[in-house]
Short mmCIF file of N, CA and C in Angstrom, two decimals:
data_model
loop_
_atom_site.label_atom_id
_atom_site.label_comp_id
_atom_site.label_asym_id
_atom_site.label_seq_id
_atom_site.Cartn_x
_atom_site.Cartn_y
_atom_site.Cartn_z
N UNK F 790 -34.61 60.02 20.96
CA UNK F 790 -34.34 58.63 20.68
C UNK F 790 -33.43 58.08 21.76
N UNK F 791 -33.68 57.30 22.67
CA UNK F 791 -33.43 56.37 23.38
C UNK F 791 -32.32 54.70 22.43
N UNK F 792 -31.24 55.48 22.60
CA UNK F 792 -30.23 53.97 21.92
C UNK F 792 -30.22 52.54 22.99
N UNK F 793 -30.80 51.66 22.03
CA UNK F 793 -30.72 49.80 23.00
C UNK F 793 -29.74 49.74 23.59
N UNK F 794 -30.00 49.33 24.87
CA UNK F 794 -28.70 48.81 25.95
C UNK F 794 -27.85 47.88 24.97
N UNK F 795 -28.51 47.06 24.09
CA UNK F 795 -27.31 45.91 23.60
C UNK F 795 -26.42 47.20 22.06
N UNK F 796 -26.94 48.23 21.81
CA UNK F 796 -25.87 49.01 21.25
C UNK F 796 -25.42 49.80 21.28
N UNK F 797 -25.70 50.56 22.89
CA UNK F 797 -24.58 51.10 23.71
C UNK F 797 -23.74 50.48 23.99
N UNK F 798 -23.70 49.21 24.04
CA UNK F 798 -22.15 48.75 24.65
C UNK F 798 -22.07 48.60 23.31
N UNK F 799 -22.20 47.89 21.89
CA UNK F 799 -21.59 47.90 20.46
C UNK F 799 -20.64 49.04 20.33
N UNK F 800 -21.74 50.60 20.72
CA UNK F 800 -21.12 51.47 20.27
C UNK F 800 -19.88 52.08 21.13
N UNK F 801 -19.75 51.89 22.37
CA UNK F 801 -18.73 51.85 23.74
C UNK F 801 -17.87 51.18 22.66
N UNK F 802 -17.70 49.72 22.81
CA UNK F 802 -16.30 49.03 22.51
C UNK F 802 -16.14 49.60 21.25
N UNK F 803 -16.58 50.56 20.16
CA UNK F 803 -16.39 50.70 19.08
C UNK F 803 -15.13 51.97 19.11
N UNK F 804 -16.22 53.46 20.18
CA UNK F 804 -15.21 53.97 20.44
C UNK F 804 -14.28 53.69 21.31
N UNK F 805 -14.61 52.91 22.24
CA UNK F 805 -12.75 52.86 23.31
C UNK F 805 -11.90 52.05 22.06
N UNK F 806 -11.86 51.22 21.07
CA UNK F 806 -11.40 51.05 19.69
C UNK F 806 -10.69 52.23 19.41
N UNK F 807 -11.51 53.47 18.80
CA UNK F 807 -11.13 54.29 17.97
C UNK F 807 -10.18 55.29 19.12
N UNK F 808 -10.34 55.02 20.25
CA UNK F 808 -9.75 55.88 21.54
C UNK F 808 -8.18 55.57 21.31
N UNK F 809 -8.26 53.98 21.34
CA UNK F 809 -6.78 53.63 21.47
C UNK F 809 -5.94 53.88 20.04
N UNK F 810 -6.77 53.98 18.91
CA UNK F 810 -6.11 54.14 17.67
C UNK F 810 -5.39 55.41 17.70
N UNK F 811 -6.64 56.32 18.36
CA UNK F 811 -6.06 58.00 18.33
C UNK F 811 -4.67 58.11 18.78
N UNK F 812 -4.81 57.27 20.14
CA UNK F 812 -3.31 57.38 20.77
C UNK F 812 -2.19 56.72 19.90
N UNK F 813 -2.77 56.05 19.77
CA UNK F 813 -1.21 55.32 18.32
C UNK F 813 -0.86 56.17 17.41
N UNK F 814 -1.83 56.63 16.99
CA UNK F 814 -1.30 57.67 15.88
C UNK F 814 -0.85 59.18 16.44
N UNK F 815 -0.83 59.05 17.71
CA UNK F 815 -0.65 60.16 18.70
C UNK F 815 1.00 60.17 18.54
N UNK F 816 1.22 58.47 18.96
CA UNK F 816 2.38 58.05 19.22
C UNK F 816 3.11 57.67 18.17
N UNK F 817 2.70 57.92 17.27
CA UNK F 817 3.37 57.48 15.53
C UNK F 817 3.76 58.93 15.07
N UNK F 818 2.47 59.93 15.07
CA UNK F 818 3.74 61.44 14.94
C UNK F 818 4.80 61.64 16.03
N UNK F 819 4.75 61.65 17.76
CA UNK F 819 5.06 61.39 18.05
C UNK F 819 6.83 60.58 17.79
N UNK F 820 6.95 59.69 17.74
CA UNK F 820 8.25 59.07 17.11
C UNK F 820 8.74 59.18 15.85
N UNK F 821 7.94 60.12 15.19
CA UNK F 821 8.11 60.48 13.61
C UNK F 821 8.14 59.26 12.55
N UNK F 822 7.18 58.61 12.45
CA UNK F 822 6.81 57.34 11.89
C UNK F 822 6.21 57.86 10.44
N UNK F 823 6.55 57.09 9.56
CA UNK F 823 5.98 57.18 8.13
C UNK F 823 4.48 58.14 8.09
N UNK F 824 4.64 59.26 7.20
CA UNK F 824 3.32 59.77 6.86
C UNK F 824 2.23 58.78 6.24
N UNK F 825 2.82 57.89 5.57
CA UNK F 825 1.38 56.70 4.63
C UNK F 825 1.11 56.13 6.08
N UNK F 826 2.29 55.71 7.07
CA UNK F 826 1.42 55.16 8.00
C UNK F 826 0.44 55.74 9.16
N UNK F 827 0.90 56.68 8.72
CA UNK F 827 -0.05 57.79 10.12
C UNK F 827 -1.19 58.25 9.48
N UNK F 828 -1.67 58.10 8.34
CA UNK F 828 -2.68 58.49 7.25
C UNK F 828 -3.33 57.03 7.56
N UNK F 829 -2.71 56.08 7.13
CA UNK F 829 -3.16 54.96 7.48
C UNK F 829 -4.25 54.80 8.79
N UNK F 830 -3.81 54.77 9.53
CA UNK F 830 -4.30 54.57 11.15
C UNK F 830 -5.38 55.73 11.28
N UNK F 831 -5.08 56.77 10.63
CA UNK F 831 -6.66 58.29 10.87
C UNK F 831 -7.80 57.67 10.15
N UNK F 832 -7.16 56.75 8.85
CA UNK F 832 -8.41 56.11 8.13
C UNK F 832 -9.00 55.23 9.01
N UNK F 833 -8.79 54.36 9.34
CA UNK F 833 -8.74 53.22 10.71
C UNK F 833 -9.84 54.21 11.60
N UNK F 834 -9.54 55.32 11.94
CA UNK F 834 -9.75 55.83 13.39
C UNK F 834 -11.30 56.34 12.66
N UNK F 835 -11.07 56.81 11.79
CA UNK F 835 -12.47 57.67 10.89
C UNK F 835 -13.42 56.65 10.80
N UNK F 836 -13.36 55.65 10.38
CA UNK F 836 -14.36 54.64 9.90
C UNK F 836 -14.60 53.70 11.28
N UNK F 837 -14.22 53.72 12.09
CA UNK F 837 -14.20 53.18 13.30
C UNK F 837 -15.59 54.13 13.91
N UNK F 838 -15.39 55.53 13.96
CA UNK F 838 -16.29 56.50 14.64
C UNK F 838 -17.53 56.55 13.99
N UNK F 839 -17.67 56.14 12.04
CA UNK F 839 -18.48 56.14 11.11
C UNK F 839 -19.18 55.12 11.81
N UNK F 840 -18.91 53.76 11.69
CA UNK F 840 -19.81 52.77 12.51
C UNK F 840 -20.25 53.12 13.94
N UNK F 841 -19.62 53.91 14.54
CA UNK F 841 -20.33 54.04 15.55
C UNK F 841 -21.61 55.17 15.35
N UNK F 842 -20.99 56.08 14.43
CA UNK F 842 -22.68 56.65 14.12
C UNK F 842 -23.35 56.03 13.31
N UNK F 843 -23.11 54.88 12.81
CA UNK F 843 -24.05 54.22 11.89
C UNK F 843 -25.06 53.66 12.88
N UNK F 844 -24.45 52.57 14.09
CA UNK F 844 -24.85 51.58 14.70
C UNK F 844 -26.03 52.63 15.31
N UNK F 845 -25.45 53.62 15.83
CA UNK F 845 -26.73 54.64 16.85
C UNK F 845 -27.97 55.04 15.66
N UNK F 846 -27.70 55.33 14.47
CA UNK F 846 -28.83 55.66 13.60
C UNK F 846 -29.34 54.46 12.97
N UNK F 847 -29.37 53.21 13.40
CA UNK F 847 -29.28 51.72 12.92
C UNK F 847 -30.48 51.56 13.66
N UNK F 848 -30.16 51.87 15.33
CA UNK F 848 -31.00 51.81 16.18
C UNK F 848 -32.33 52.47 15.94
N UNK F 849 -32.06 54.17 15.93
CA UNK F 849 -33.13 54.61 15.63
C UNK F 849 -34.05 54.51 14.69
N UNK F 850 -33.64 53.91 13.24
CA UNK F 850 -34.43 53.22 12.33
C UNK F 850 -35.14 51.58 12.56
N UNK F 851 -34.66 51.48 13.76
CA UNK F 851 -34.97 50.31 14.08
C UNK F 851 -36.37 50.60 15.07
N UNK F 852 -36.42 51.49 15.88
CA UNK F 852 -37.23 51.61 16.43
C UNK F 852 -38.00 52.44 15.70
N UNK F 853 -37.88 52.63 14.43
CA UNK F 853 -39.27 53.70 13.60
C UNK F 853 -39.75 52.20 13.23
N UNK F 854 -39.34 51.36 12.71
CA UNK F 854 -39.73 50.19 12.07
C UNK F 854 -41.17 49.78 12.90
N UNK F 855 -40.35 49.26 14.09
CA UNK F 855 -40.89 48.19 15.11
C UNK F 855 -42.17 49.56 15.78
N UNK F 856 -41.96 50.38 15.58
CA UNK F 856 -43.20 51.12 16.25
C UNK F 856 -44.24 50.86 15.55
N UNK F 857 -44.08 51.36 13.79
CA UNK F 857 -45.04 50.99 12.36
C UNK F 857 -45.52 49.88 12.49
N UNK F 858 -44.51 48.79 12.93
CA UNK F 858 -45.35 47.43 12.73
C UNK F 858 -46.22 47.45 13.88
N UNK F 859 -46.02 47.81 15.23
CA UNK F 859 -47.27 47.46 16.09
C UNK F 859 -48.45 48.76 15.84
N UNK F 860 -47.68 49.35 14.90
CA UNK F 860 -49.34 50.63 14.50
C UNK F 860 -49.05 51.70 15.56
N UNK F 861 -48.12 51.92 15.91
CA UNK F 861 -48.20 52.94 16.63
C UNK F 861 -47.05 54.37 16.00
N UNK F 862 -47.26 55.73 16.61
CA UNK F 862 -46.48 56.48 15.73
C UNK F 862 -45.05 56.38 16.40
N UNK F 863 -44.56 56.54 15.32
CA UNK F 863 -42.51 56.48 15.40
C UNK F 863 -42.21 57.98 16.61
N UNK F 864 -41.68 57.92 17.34
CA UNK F 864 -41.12 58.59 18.53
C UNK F 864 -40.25 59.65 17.73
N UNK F 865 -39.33 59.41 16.64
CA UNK F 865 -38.24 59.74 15.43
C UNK F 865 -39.14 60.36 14.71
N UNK F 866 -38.42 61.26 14.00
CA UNK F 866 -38.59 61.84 12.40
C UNK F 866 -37.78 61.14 12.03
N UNK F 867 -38.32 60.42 10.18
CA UNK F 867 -37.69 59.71 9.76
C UNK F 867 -36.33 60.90 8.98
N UNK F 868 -36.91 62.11 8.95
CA UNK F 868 -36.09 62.77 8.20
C UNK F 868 -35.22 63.44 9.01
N UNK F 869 -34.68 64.00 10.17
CA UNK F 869 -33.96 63.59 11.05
C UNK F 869 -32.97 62.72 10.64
N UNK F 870 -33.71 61.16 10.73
CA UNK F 870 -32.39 60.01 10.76
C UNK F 870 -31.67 60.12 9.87
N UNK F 871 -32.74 60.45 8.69
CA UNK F 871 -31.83 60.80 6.99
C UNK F 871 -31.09 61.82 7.42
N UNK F 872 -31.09 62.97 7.75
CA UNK F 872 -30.58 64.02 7.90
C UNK F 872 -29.08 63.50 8.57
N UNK F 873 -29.13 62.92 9.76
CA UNK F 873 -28.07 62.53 10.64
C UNK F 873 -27.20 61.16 9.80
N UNK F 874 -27.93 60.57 9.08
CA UNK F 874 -27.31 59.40 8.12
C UNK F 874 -26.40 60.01 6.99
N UNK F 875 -26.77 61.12 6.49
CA UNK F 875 -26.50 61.91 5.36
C UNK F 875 -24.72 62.36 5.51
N UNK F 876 -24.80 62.99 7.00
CA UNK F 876 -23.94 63.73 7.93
C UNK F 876 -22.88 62.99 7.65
N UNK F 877 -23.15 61.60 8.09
CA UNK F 877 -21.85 60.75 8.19
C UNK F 877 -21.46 59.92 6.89
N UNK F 878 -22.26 60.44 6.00
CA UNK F 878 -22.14 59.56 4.76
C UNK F 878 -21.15 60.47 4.13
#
């Protein structure tokens, strides 16, 4: 599966996002900052990386779709995507 140029960059700015969070919370144990808040920010950082595997398996269901509709066969196993959707669920 080949991911769309327009959600490689979605998924880019999603992780350089979750890049800079890591470092905050790098820098929050670091300075010995509240445990709720450093729990805080991993949640932040987790669901940040979740959308980014969502958006990439978003894609690939996108292109099982659009293949079906012009009648041609899906490039994907749909069970695969489930499989990889499952992962991050």
């Amino acid at each position: 599966m080949e991911i769309e140029k327009d959600a490689v960059g979605d998924v880019i700015k999603r992780l350089r996002r979750a890049e800079g969070q890591i470092r905050g919370v790098i820098a929050m144990l670091e300075d010995g900052r509240d445990c709720a808040d450093v729990v805080t920010q991993l949640a932040a950082v987790s669901k940040a990386l979740d959308r980014a595997g969502f958006k990439i398996i978003a894609t690939g269901l996108r292109q099982c779709v659009t293949a079906e509709e012009q009648g041609k066969e899906p490039t994907l196993d749909v069970a695969k995507l489930e499989k990889l959707f499952l992962s991050l669920a």
